[in-house]
Amino acid sequence: MSNVYARSADSPPRAVRARGSLIWDETGRRYLDGSGGAIVVGVGHGATEVTDAIAAQLASVGYVHGSQFTTEAVDSYAADLATVLPMKDARIYPVSGGSEAVETALKLARSYHLARGEDRPVVIARTGSYHGNSRGALAVSGRPSLREPYTPWLSGTRFVAAAYEYRCPFPQAHPDGCAAEHARRLADTIDRCGANRVAAFIAEPIGGATTGACVPTPDYWPRMARVCRERGVLLIADEVMTGFGRTGRWFGCDHFGLRPDIMTLGKGAASGYWPLGLVACTGTVHDAQPANRFVHGFTYSHHPAGAAAGHAVLRLLRGILGGVAAKGDRLATALSAGLADHPHVGDVRGIGLLQAIELVADRSSASPFPRRRRVLEQVTRVAADDGMVVYGSTGCANGADGDLVLLGPPLVTTQDQLDTMAAKTIRAITEVLPR
Ligand code: PMP
């Protein structure tokens, strides 16, 4: 818990100013923000369009409770957001972050089935996944090291393998048959639970935090979605990390024509200017709720300033989104060119401005470093000393430990800054792991 309650010698640097893709600390050191924090900041630091919108909202209606009032901020944001979401007749439930969104989505799924007279106690999730740190979100997160201390509390989830091309769980079917195998296993898992027992399948359309920018094959989502649809299982797309332009489209779902029943959103929604999360669901899921009302709520749900922040970000993204795919290609090309022949780089992968580098002890066997070597931590520190912030994960999509360097810079990062970010990342990896 160091650096939570009191500043100590191990505390991270104190940030005093941030603009665009740059952060300055109190000593005057400048950092390139290669990760937008925890892959959060899309529209860049210091966006006055967003800070002005929040200030104006706080000055007019700072807070009302969602059960007592609605606001123009929430109503207009929800209506505008619905126009870009990949679902019909989308309804929006604003909360304060990704974990709250996942908790809400799980309850919404169960409540939907109960209202239709079905109990459906089980949720299916994927190994290696991360959906949040609160109890319900952790219950559907497939990373053993995060779950372990709390397992007595985490029940009701069955896991299927993640779509993880680098270490495909079905090597005998790889590459053309693995999506079919994933779908077959999902169908088996649902069927083994029993008819009408599974409420939902939750997954990131493109694996983010723990799975590290894992892009599934084009036929993965159509097949998985069909299995769910045929069995009345709701599909929850967790787009907390991949939403709002991060992958070069509005949402990760958009790359696959995927139309989920429920979506969870956060991070880039308000670009870090306000702790905003959102749940979106189809009109069908919404209208099935008892007496058309979902019994749920948090003190800060439907916060007007969060909605104002989200709406300002949405407007800015309309002008930014078109350039993200090309920027992502540039970053990916630079990283691959510098690392393709590195003996400890197993995989460089990603889409848009979500890129990952998976570090391995041995490239031919893809075996990870033992966690005690703290490779990721060393890379992160060396990069920071060189004025570059990288994010990372110490987990792999198969649930095992690993060292994954993640880059997710603000979507407004310039081409020159992207080149420098790639160069600094390559330098940090090579310094920690010489060729
Ligand atoms: N889902 C996904 C896919 C995430 O990446 C995260 C955060 N890394 C969460 C949920 C939880 O979000 P939060 O940290 O805002 O609670």
Short mmCIF file of C-alpha atoms and ligand atoms in Angstrom, two decimals:
data_model
loop_
_atom_site.label_atom_id
_atom_site.label_comp_id
_atom_site.label_asym_id
_atom_site.label_seq_id
_atom_site.Cartn_x
_atom_site.Cartn_y
_atom_site.Cartn_z
CA MET A 1 0.00 0.00 0.00
CA SER A 2 3.02 2.32 -0.14
CA ASN A 3 2.35 5.56 -1.95
CA VAL A 4 -1.39 5.25 -1.31
CA TYR A 5 -1.56 6.84 2.11
CA ALA A 6 1.76 8.62 2.42
CA ARG A 7 4.54 9.71 0.17
CA SER A 8 7.70 7.67 0.58
CA ALA A 9 11.04 7.11 -1.10
CA ASP A 10 9.45 4.51 -3.45
CA SER A 11 6.63 6.79 -4.53
CA PRO A 12 6.45 7.45 -8.24
CA PRO A 13 7.38 10.93 -9.50
CA ARG A 14 4.92 13.74 -8.76
CA ALA A 15 3.28 14.94 -11.97
CA VAL A 16 2.78 18.70 -12.12
CA ARG A 17 1.75 19.39 -15.71
CA ALA A 18 0.47 17.42 -18.70
CA ARG A 19 -0.27 18.53 -22.27
CA GLY A 20 -1.01 16.44 -25.35
CA SER A 21 1.19 13.35 -24.99
CA LEU A 22 3.64 14.89 -22.52
CA ILE A 23 3.81 14.86 -18.72
CA TRP A 24 6.24 16.88 -16.56
CA ASP A 25 7.21 15.99 -13.01
CA GLU A 26 8.13 18.36 -10.20
CA THR A 27 11.84 18.13 -11.00
CA GLY A 28 11.16 19.39 -14.53
CA ARG A 29 11.72 16.00 -16.15
CA ARG A 30 9.57 15.49 -19.24
CA TYR A 31 7.95 12.15 -20.10
CA LEU A 32 6.36 10.92 -23.30
CA ASP A 33 3.10 9.32 -22.22
CA GLY A 34 3.26 6.06 -24.13
CA SER A 35 0.30 4.59 -22.30
CA GLY A 36 -2.16 7.41 -21.62
CA GLY A 37 -1.92 6.30 -17.98
CA ALA A 38 -3.62 2.92 -17.84
CA ILE A 39 -4.57 3.17 -21.57
CA VAL A 40 -7.05 5.89 -20.68
CA VAL A 41 -6.14 9.24 -22.23
CA GLY A 42 -7.39 9.35 -25.82
CA VAL A 43 -7.92 13.03 -26.61
CA GLY A 44 -4.64 14.07 -24.97
CA HIS A 45 -3.77 15.88 -21.79
CA GLY A 46 -4.86 19.46 -21.23
CA ALA A 47 -7.87 19.40 -23.57
CA THR A 48 -9.64 22.63 -22.62
CA GLU A 49 -12.77 21.57 -24.54
CA VAL A 50 -13.22 18.88 -21.89
CA THR A 51 -12.18 20.87 -18.82
CA ASP A 52 -14.41 23.78 -19.90
CA ALA A 53 -17.37 21.44 -20.41
CA ILE A 54 -16.88 19.95 -16.93
CA ALA A 55 -16.53 23.39 -15.33
CA ALA A 56 -19.65 24.68 -17.07
CA GLN A 57 -21.64 21.63 -15.98
CA LEU A 58 -20.44 21.86 -12.39
CA ALA A 59 -21.44 25.53 -12.37
CA SER A 60 -24.97 24.82 -13.64
CA VAL A 61 -25.95 21.49 -12.03
CA GLY A 62 -23.03 20.00 -10.13
CA TYR A 63 -24.86 16.94 -8.87
CA VAL A 64 -28.28 15.41 -8.66
CA HIS A 65 -29.15 11.83 -7.89
CA GLY A 66 -30.13 9.73 -10.87
CA SER A 67 -33.28 8.47 -9.15
CA GLN A 68 -34.55 12.01 -8.56
CA PHE A 69 -33.54 13.99 -11.65
CA THR A 70 -32.13 13.61 -15.08
CA THR A 71 -30.04 16.34 -16.67
CA GLU A 72 -29.59 17.73 -20.13
CA ALA A 73 -25.95 16.58 -19.90
CA VAL A 74 -26.85 12.93 -19.37
CA ASP A 75 -29.76 12.93 -21.83
CA SER A 76 -27.86 14.51 -24.69
CA TYR A 77 -24.72 12.46 -24.10
CA ALA A 78 -26.67 9.19 -24.01
CA ALA A 79 -28.49 10.10 -27.24
CA ASP A 80 -25.26 11.02 -29.02
CA LEU A 81 -23.32 8.01 -27.73
CA ALA A 82 -26.11 5.71 -28.94
CA THR A 83 -25.42 6.85 -32.51
CA VAL A 84 -21.90 5.39 -32.48
CA LEU A 85 -22.51 2.20 -30.46
CA PRO A 86 -22.71 -1.09 -32.39
CA MET A 87 -26.12 -2.02 -31.04
CA LYS A 88 -29.73 -1.36 -31.93
CA ASP A 89 -31.69 1.10 -29.86
CA ALA A 90 -28.86 1.41 -27.31
CA ARG A 91 -29.69 2.42 -23.74
CA ILE A 92 -26.96 3.86 -21.53
CA TYR A 93 -26.31 3.52 -17.81
CA PRO A 94 -23.45 5.83 -16.70
CA VAL A 95 -21.34 4.80 -13.70
CA SER A 96 -17.93 5.75 -12.31
CA GLY A 97 -15.48 3.32 -13.91
CA GLY A 98 -14.86 0.01 -15.61
CA SER A 99 -15.32 -2.29 -12.62
CA GLU A 100 -18.64 -0.66 -11.76
CA ALA A 101 -19.66 -1.06 -15.39
CA VAL A 102 -18.86 -4.78 -15.29
CA GLU A 103 -20.71 -5.26 -11.99
CA THR A 104 -23.68 -3.48 -13.49
CA ALA A 105 -23.56 -5.48 -16.73
CA LEU A 106 -23.51 -8.81 -14.88
CA LYS A 107 -26.50 -7.81 -12.76
CA LEU A 108 -28.29 -6.51 -15.82
CA ALA A 109 -27.78 -9.84 -17.62
CA ARG A 110 -29.10 -11.83 -14.68
CA SER A 111 -31.99 -9.48 -14.15
CA TYR A 112 -32.92 -9.82 -17.84
CA HIS A 113 -33.16 -13.60 -17.61
CA LEU A 114 -34.99 -13.55 -14.27
CA ALA A 115 -37.57 -11.19 -15.70
CA ARG A 116 -38.14 -13.73 -18.47
CA GLY A 117 -38.57 -16.53 -15.94
CA GLU A 118 -35.10 -18.11 -16.24
CA ASP A 119 -32.65 -18.44 -13.36
CA ARG A 120 -29.38 -18.77 -15.38
CA PRO A 121 -26.79 -18.60 -12.55
CA VAL A 122 -23.62 -19.09 -14.65
CA VAL A 123 -21.46 -16.60 -16.53
CA ILE A 124 -18.76 -17.72 -18.96
CA ALA A 125 -15.52 -15.76 -19.26
CA ARG A 126 -12.05 -16.37 -20.70
CA THR A 127 -8.73 -17.40 -19.19
CA GLY A 128 -6.22 -14.62 -18.65
CA SER A 129 -8.94 -11.98 -18.86
CA TYR A 130 -9.22 -8.88 -16.71
CA HIS A 131 -12.58 -7.27 -16.09
CA GLY A 132 -11.94 -5.32 -12.90
CA ASN A 133 -10.97 -5.59 -9.28
CA SER A 134 -14.30 -5.50 -7.47
CA ARG A 135 -15.73 -8.81 -6.38
CA GLY A 136 -18.13 -9.53 -9.25
CA ALA A 137 -15.69 -8.27 -11.86
CA LEU A 138 -12.91 -10.37 -10.36
CA ALA A 139 -15.19 -13.40 -10.40
CA VAL A 140 -15.24 -13.20 -14.22
CA SER A 141 -11.55 -12.35 -14.51
CA GLY A 142 -9.42 -15.31 -15.50
CA ARG A 143 -6.08 -14.45 -14.03
CA PRO A 144 -5.20 -16.85 -11.19
CA SER A 145 -2.76 -14.54 -9.40
CA LEU A 146 -5.43 -11.86 -9.01
CA ARG A 147 -8.18 -14.30 -8.05
CA GLU A 148 -6.31 -16.59 -5.70
CA PRO A 149 -6.66 -14.81 -2.34
CA TYR A 150 -10.37 -14.28 -2.93
CA THR A 151 -11.45 -17.58 -4.50
CA PRO A 152 -14.04 -18.42 -1.81
CA TRP A 153 -15.92 -15.34 -2.92
CA LEU A 154 -15.59 -15.89 -6.66
CA SER A 155 -18.11 -18.43 -7.82
CA GLY A 156 -20.53 -18.89 -10.68
CA THR A 157 -18.03 -18.52 -13.54
CA ARG A 158 -16.83 -21.08 -16.09
CA PHE A 159 -13.82 -20.28 -18.20
CA VAL A 160 -13.00 -20.99 -21.82
CA ALA A 161 -9.63 -20.37 -23.47
CA ALA A 162 -8.78 -16.89 -24.69
CA ALA A 163 -8.20 -16.18 -28.38
CA TYR A 164 -4.42 -15.98 -28.16
CA GLU A 165 -2.76 -16.40 -31.50
CA TYR A 166 0.79 -16.33 -30.13
CA ARG A 167 0.25 -19.36 -27.93
CA CYS A 168 -2.85 -20.78 -29.57
CA PRO A 169 -4.60 -23.13 -27.12
CA PHE A 170 -5.50 -25.38 -30.07
CA PRO A 171 -2.22 -25.77 -31.98
CA GLN A 172 -3.54 -28.76 -33.91
CA ALA A 173 -6.28 -26.55 -35.39
CA HIS A 174 -4.15 -23.41 -35.81
CA PRO A 175 -4.42 -21.12 -37.75
CA ASP A 176 -7.50 -21.84 -39.91
CA GLY A 177 -9.47 -24.04 -37.54
CA CYS A 178 -8.88 -22.46 -34.16
CA ALA A 179 -11.89 -20.13 -34.25
CA ALA A 180 -14.13 -23.12 -34.97
CA GLU A 181 -12.52 -24.95 -32.07
CA HIS A 182 -13.07 -21.97 -29.73
CA ALA A 183 -16.73 -21.88 -30.76
CA ARG A 184 -17.12 -25.65 -30.31
CA ARG A 185 -15.63 -25.44 -26.78
CA LEU A 186 -17.86 -22.51 -25.90
CA ALA A 187 -20.91 -24.44 -27.10
CA ASP A 188 -19.81 -27.52 -25.10
CA THR A 189 -19.25 -25.46 -21.96
CA ILE A 190 -22.68 -23.85 -22.22
CA ASP A 191 -24.36 -27.18 -23.00
CA ARG A 192 -22.63 -28.92 -20.11
CA CYS A 193 -23.97 -26.29 -17.72
CA GLY A 194 -27.45 -27.33 -18.85
CA ALA A 195 -30.13 -25.72 -20.96
CA ASN A 196 -30.99 -22.18 -19.88
CA ARG A 197 -28.33 -22.11 -17.15
CA VAL A 198 -25.83 -19.64 -18.66
CA ALA A 199 -26.70 -15.95 -18.44
CA ALA A 200 -23.86 -14.39 -20.38
CA PHE A 201 -20.49 -14.73 -22.05
CA ILE A 202 -18.21 -11.81 -21.18
CA ALA A 203 -15.07 -11.05 -23.18
CA GLU A 204 -13.07 -8.21 -24.66
CA PRO A 205 -13.50 -8.13 -28.45
CA ILE A 206 -9.75 -7.49 -28.60
CA GLY A 207 -7.83 -8.63 -25.52
CA GLY A 208 -6.48 -5.66 -23.61
CA ALA A 209 -4.91 -5.41 -20.19
CA THR A 210 -3.95 -8.93 -19.21
CA THR A 211 -4.10 -10.47 -22.64
CA GLY A 212 -2.11 -7.71 -24.35
CA ALA A 213 -3.67 -6.51 -27.58
CA CYS A 214 -4.71 -10.00 -28.71
CA VAL A 215 -6.62 -9.62 -31.96
CA PRO A 216 -8.67 -12.72 -32.79
CA THR A 217 -8.94 -14.14 -36.30
CA PRO A 218 -11.76 -12.62 -38.41
CA ASP A 219 -14.05 -15.64 -38.00
CA TYR A 220 -13.70 -15.85 -34.20
CA TRP A 221 -16.42 -13.38 -33.22
CA PRO A 222 -19.02 -14.36 -35.81
CA ARG A 223 -18.71 -17.97 -34.61
CA MET A 224 -18.72 -17.16 -30.89
CA ALA A 225 -21.66 -14.79 -31.26
CA ARG A 226 -23.66 -17.42 -33.13
CA VAL A 227 -23.11 -19.98 -30.34
CA CYS A 228 -24.35 -17.47 -27.76
CA ARG A 229 -27.34 -16.38 -29.82
CA GLU A 230 -28.46 -19.95 -30.47
CA ARG A 231 -28.48 -20.65 -26.73
CA GLY A 232 -30.02 -17.41 -25.49
CA VAL A 233 -26.74 -16.43 -23.80
CA LEU A 234 -26.21 -12.67 -23.68
CA LEU A 235 -22.94 -11.43 -25.11
CA ILE A 236 -21.24 -8.81 -22.95
CA ALA A 237 -18.47 -7.02 -24.84
CA ASP A 238 -16.08 -5.47 -22.36
CA GLU A 239 -14.74 -2.45 -24.21
CA VAL A 240 -13.35 -0.63 -21.19
CA MET A 241 -9.90 -0.62 -22.78
CA THR A 242 -10.69 -1.01 -26.48
CA GLY A 243 -13.51 1.53 -26.78
CA PHE A 244 -13.55 5.11 -27.97
CA GLY A 245 -11.12 4.92 -30.86
CA ARG A 246 -8.28 3.06 -29.19
CA THR A 247 -8.13 0.39 -31.92
CA GLY A 248 -8.72 2.75 -34.85
CA ARG A 249 -12.51 2.29 -34.91
CA TRP A 250 -15.04 3.54 -32.41
CA PHE A 251 -15.15 0.13 -30.73
CA GLY A 252 -13.29 -3.16 -30.95
CA CYS A 253 -16.60 -4.80 -31.95
CA ASP A 254 -16.60 -2.73 -35.12
CA HIS A 255 -13.64 -4.69 -36.54
CA PHE A 256 -15.72 -7.86 -36.57
CA GLY A 257 -19.26 -6.64 -37.22
CA LEU A 258 -19.99 -7.79 -33.68
CA ARG A 259 -23.26 -6.55 -32.16
CA PRO A 260 -23.29 -7.40 -28.46
CA ASP A 261 -26.30 -7.38 -26.16
CA ILE A 262 -24.46 -5.45 -23.46
CA MET A 263 -21.26 -3.38 -23.53
CA THR A 264 -19.07 -2.11 -20.73
CA LEU A 265 -17.11 1.09 -21.27
CA GLY A 266 -14.74 3.27 -19.27
CA LYS A 267 -11.20 4.61 -19.57
CA GLY A 268 -11.21 6.47 -22.93
CA ALA A 269 -14.91 7.40 -22.49
CA ALA A 270 -13.91 10.56 -20.61
CA SER A 271 -10.20 10.30 -21.40
CA GLY A 272 -9.39 10.40 -17.69
CA TYR A 273 -10.90 13.85 -17.10
CA TRP A 274 -13.68 12.35 -15.00
CA PRO A 275 -14.07 8.85 -13.50
CA LEU A 276 -16.65 7.71 -16.03
CA GLY A 277 -17.78 4.21 -16.88
CA LEU A 278 -20.84 3.19 -18.86
CA VAL A 279 -23.00 0.20 -19.54
CA ALA A 280 -24.86 0.08 -22.81
CA CYS A 281 -27.52 -2.47 -23.64
CA THR A 282 -29.94 -3.13 -26.44
CA GLY A 283 -33.53 -2.01 -26.21
CA THR A 284 -34.49 -5.70 -25.88
CA VAL A 285 -32.34 -6.19 -22.75
CA HIS A 286 -33.54 -2.89 -21.32
CA ASP A 287 -37.24 -3.44 -21.96
CA ALA A 288 -37.24 -6.90 -20.38
CA GLN A 289 -36.27 -5.47 -16.99
CA PRO A 290 -38.96 -5.81 -14.31
CA ALA A 291 -41.54 -3.07 -14.74
CA ASN A 292 -39.12 -1.57 -17.22
CA ARG A 293 -36.80 -0.68 -14.31
CA PHE A 294 -33.44 -2.13 -13.38
CA VAL A 295 -33.11 -2.07 -9.58
CA HIS A 296 -29.56 -0.87 -9.19
CA GLY A 297 -27.62 2.33 -8.63
CA PHE A 298 -24.64 4.07 -7.13
CA THR A 299 -24.48 7.50 -5.51
CA TYR A 300 -22.48 8.78 -8.47
CA SER A 301 -24.29 6.99 -11.31
CA HIS A 302 -25.56 9.37 -13.99
CA HIS A 303 -23.21 12.14 -12.81
CA PRO A 304 -23.84 15.24 -14.94
CA ALA A 305 -20.19 16.31 -14.98
CA GLY A 306 -19.16 12.81 -16.10
CA ALA A 307 -21.68 13.04 -18.92
CA ALA A 308 -20.41 16.52 -19.88
CA ALA A 309 -16.85 15.18 -19.94
CA GLY A 310 -17.85 12.12 -21.94
CA HIS A 311 -19.79 14.22 -24.44
CA ALA A 312 -16.91 16.65 -24.93
CA VAL A 313 -14.57 13.70 -25.51
CA LEU A 314 -17.00 12.12 -27.96
CA ARG A 315 -17.12 15.35 -29.98
CA LEU A 316 -13.32 15.60 -30.04
CA LEU A 317 -12.97 11.97 -31.06
CA ARG A 318 -15.05 12.61 -34.18
CA GLY A 319 -12.14 14.70 -35.44
CA ILE A 320 -9.37 12.38 -34.21
CA LEU A 321 -10.59 8.89 -35.01
CA GLY A 322 -9.84 8.98 -38.74
CA GLY A 323 -6.09 9.20 -38.14
CA VAL A 324 -5.71 6.49 -35.51
CA ALA A 325 -5.34 3.43 -37.74
CA ALA A 326 -2.46 4.96 -39.72
CA LYS A 327 -0.75 6.09 -36.51
CA GLY A 328 -1.12 2.59 -35.13
CA ASP A 329 0.43 1.12 -38.27
CA ARG A 330 3.35 3.49 -37.95
CA LEU A 331 3.95 2.57 -34.31
CA ALA A 332 3.57 -1.15 -35.03
CA THR A 333 5.95 -0.99 -37.98
CA ALA A 334 8.61 0.84 -35.97
CA LEU A 335 8.32 -1.60 -33.06
CA SER A 336 8.45 -4.65 -35.30
CA ALA A 337 11.39 -3.31 -37.28
CA GLY A 338 13.38 -2.70 -34.10
CA LEU A 339 12.42 -5.86 -32.26
CA ALA A 340 11.63 -8.54 -34.83
CA ASP A 341 15.00 -10.25 -34.44
CA HIS A 342 15.41 -9.68 -30.71
CA PRO A 343 15.97 -13.06 -29.04
CA HIS A 344 13.72 -12.17 -26.09
CA VAL A 345 10.84 -10.68 -28.04
CA GLY A 346 8.30 -13.43 -28.64
CA ASP A 347 5.59 -11.36 -30.24
CA VAL A 348 4.85 -7.80 -31.30
CA ARG A 349 1.14 -7.40 -31.89
CA GLY A 350 -1.75 -5.00 -31.72
CA ILE A 351 -4.20 -2.86 -33.58
CA GLY A 352 -4.54 0.90 -33.77
CA LEU A 353 -2.88 2.58 -30.82
CA LEU A 354 -3.01 -0.53 -28.65
CA GLN A 355 0.27 -2.36 -29.17
CA ALA A 356 1.96 -5.06 -27.09
CA ILE A 357 5.38 -6.64 -26.92
CA GLU A 358 5.55 -10.04 -25.27
CA LEU A 359 8.96 -10.74 -23.73
CA VAL A 360 10.11 -14.34 -23.38
CA ALA A 361 13.08 -16.15 -21.89
CA ASP A 362 13.36 -18.38 -24.92
CA ARG A 363 11.93 -17.48 -28.25
CA SER A 364 11.83 -20.92 -29.82
CA SER A 365 9.80 -22.45 -26.98
CA ALA A 366 7.97 -19.16 -26.12
CA SER A 367 8.72 -19.87 -22.47
CA PRO A 368 8.23 -16.86 -20.20
CA PHE A 369 10.77 -15.44 -17.76
CA PRO A 370 10.26 -16.47 -14.16
CA ARG A 371 8.31 -13.72 -12.46
CA ARG A 372 11.05 -13.23 -9.86
CA ARG A 373 13.24 -11.69 -12.59
CA ARG A 374 10.81 -8.77 -12.73
CA VAL A 375 11.65 -8.11 -16.35
CA LEU A 376 8.64 -5.89 -17.01
CA GLU A 377 9.36 -3.77 -13.93
CA GLN A 378 12.95 -3.27 -15.08
CA VAL A 379 11.87 -2.26 -18.59
CA THR A 380 9.33 0.15 -17.15
CA ARG A 381 11.94 1.77 -14.89
CA VAL A 382 14.61 2.05 -17.60
CA ALA A 383 12.05 3.58 -19.97
CA ALA A 384 10.93 6.07 -17.29
CA ASP A 385 14.55 7.08 -16.67
CA ASP A 386 14.69 7.82 -20.39
CA GLY A 387 11.51 9.94 -20.19
CA MET A 388 9.08 7.37 -21.56
CA VAL A 389 6.03 5.93 -19.83
CA VAL A 390 5.03 2.39 -20.81
CA TYR A 391 2.27 0.28 -19.32
CA GLY A 392 2.42 -3.45 -18.88
CA SER A 393 1.00 -6.64 -17.60
CA THR A 394 2.59 -9.51 -15.75
CA GLY A 395 0.05 -11.97 -17.12
CA CYS A 396 -0.49 -13.85 -20.35
CA ALA A 397 -3.71 -14.69 -22.13
CA ASN A 398 -3.35 -18.32 -21.04
CA GLY A 399 -3.50 -17.20 -17.40
CA ALA A 400 0.20 -17.84 -16.77
CA ASP A 401 2.68 -15.21 -15.65
CA GLY A 402 4.47 -13.23 -18.32
CA ASP A 403 6.03 -9.91 -19.22
CA LEU A 404 3.96 -7.84 -21.55
CA VAL A 405 4.92 -4.27 -22.45
CA LEU A 406 1.83 -2.34 -23.51
CA LEU A 407 1.72 0.88 -25.45
CA GLY A 408 -1.49 2.88 -25.71
CA PRO A 409 -0.52 6.52 -26.18
CA PRO A 410 -3.05 9.34 -26.52
CA LEU A 411 -4.71 9.20 -29.93
CA VAL A 412 -3.44 12.74 -30.63
CA THR A 413 0.23 11.68 -30.39
CA THR A 414 2.14 13.05 -33.37
CA GLN A 415 3.99 10.85 -35.88
CA ASP A 416 7.33 12.15 -34.58
CA GLN A 417 6.36 11.40 -31.01
CA LEU A 418 5.29 7.89 -32.01
CA ASP A 419 8.68 7.31 -33.63
CA THR A 420 10.42 8.51 -30.47
CA MET A 421 8.17 6.33 -28.31
CA ALA A 422 9.06 3.29 -30.42
CA ALA A 423 12.79 4.12 -30.25
CA LYS A 424 12.72 4.59 -26.47
CA THR A 425 10.74 1.39 -25.94
CA ILE A 426 13.16 -0.60 -28.09
CA ARG A 427 16.09 0.96 -26.23
CA ALA A 428 14.65 0.11 -22.80
CA ILE A 429 13.95 -3.51 -23.79
CA THR A 430 17.42 -3.90 -25.28
CA GLU A 431 19.08 -2.39 -22.23
CA VAL A 432 17.32 -4.80 -19.86
CA LEU A 433 17.58 -7.75 -22.25
CA PRO A 434 20.72 -7.34 -24.39
CA ARG A 435 20.59 -9.07 -27.77
N1 PMP B 1 -12.38 -4.21 -18.02
C1 PMP B 1 -11.26 -4.06 -18.74
C2 PMP B 1 -11.16 -4.72 -20.06
C3 PMP B 1 -10.20 -3.28 -18.27
O1 PMP B 1 -9.09 -3.14 -19.00
C4 PMP B 1 -10.33 -2.66 -17.01
C5 PMP B 1 -9.21 -1.82 -16.43
N2 PMP B 1 -7.96 -2.14 -16.82
C6 PMP B 1 -11.51 -2.86 -16.28
C7 PMP B 1 -12.51 -3.62 -16.81
C8 PMP B 1 -11.72 -2.22 -14.93
O2 PMP B 1 -11.82 -0.86 -15.05
P1 PMP B 1 -11.55 0.12 -13.80
O3 PMP B 1 -10.10 -0.01 -13.47
O4 PMP B 1 -11.94 1.48 -14.33
O5 PMP B 1 -12.43 -0.32 -12.70
#
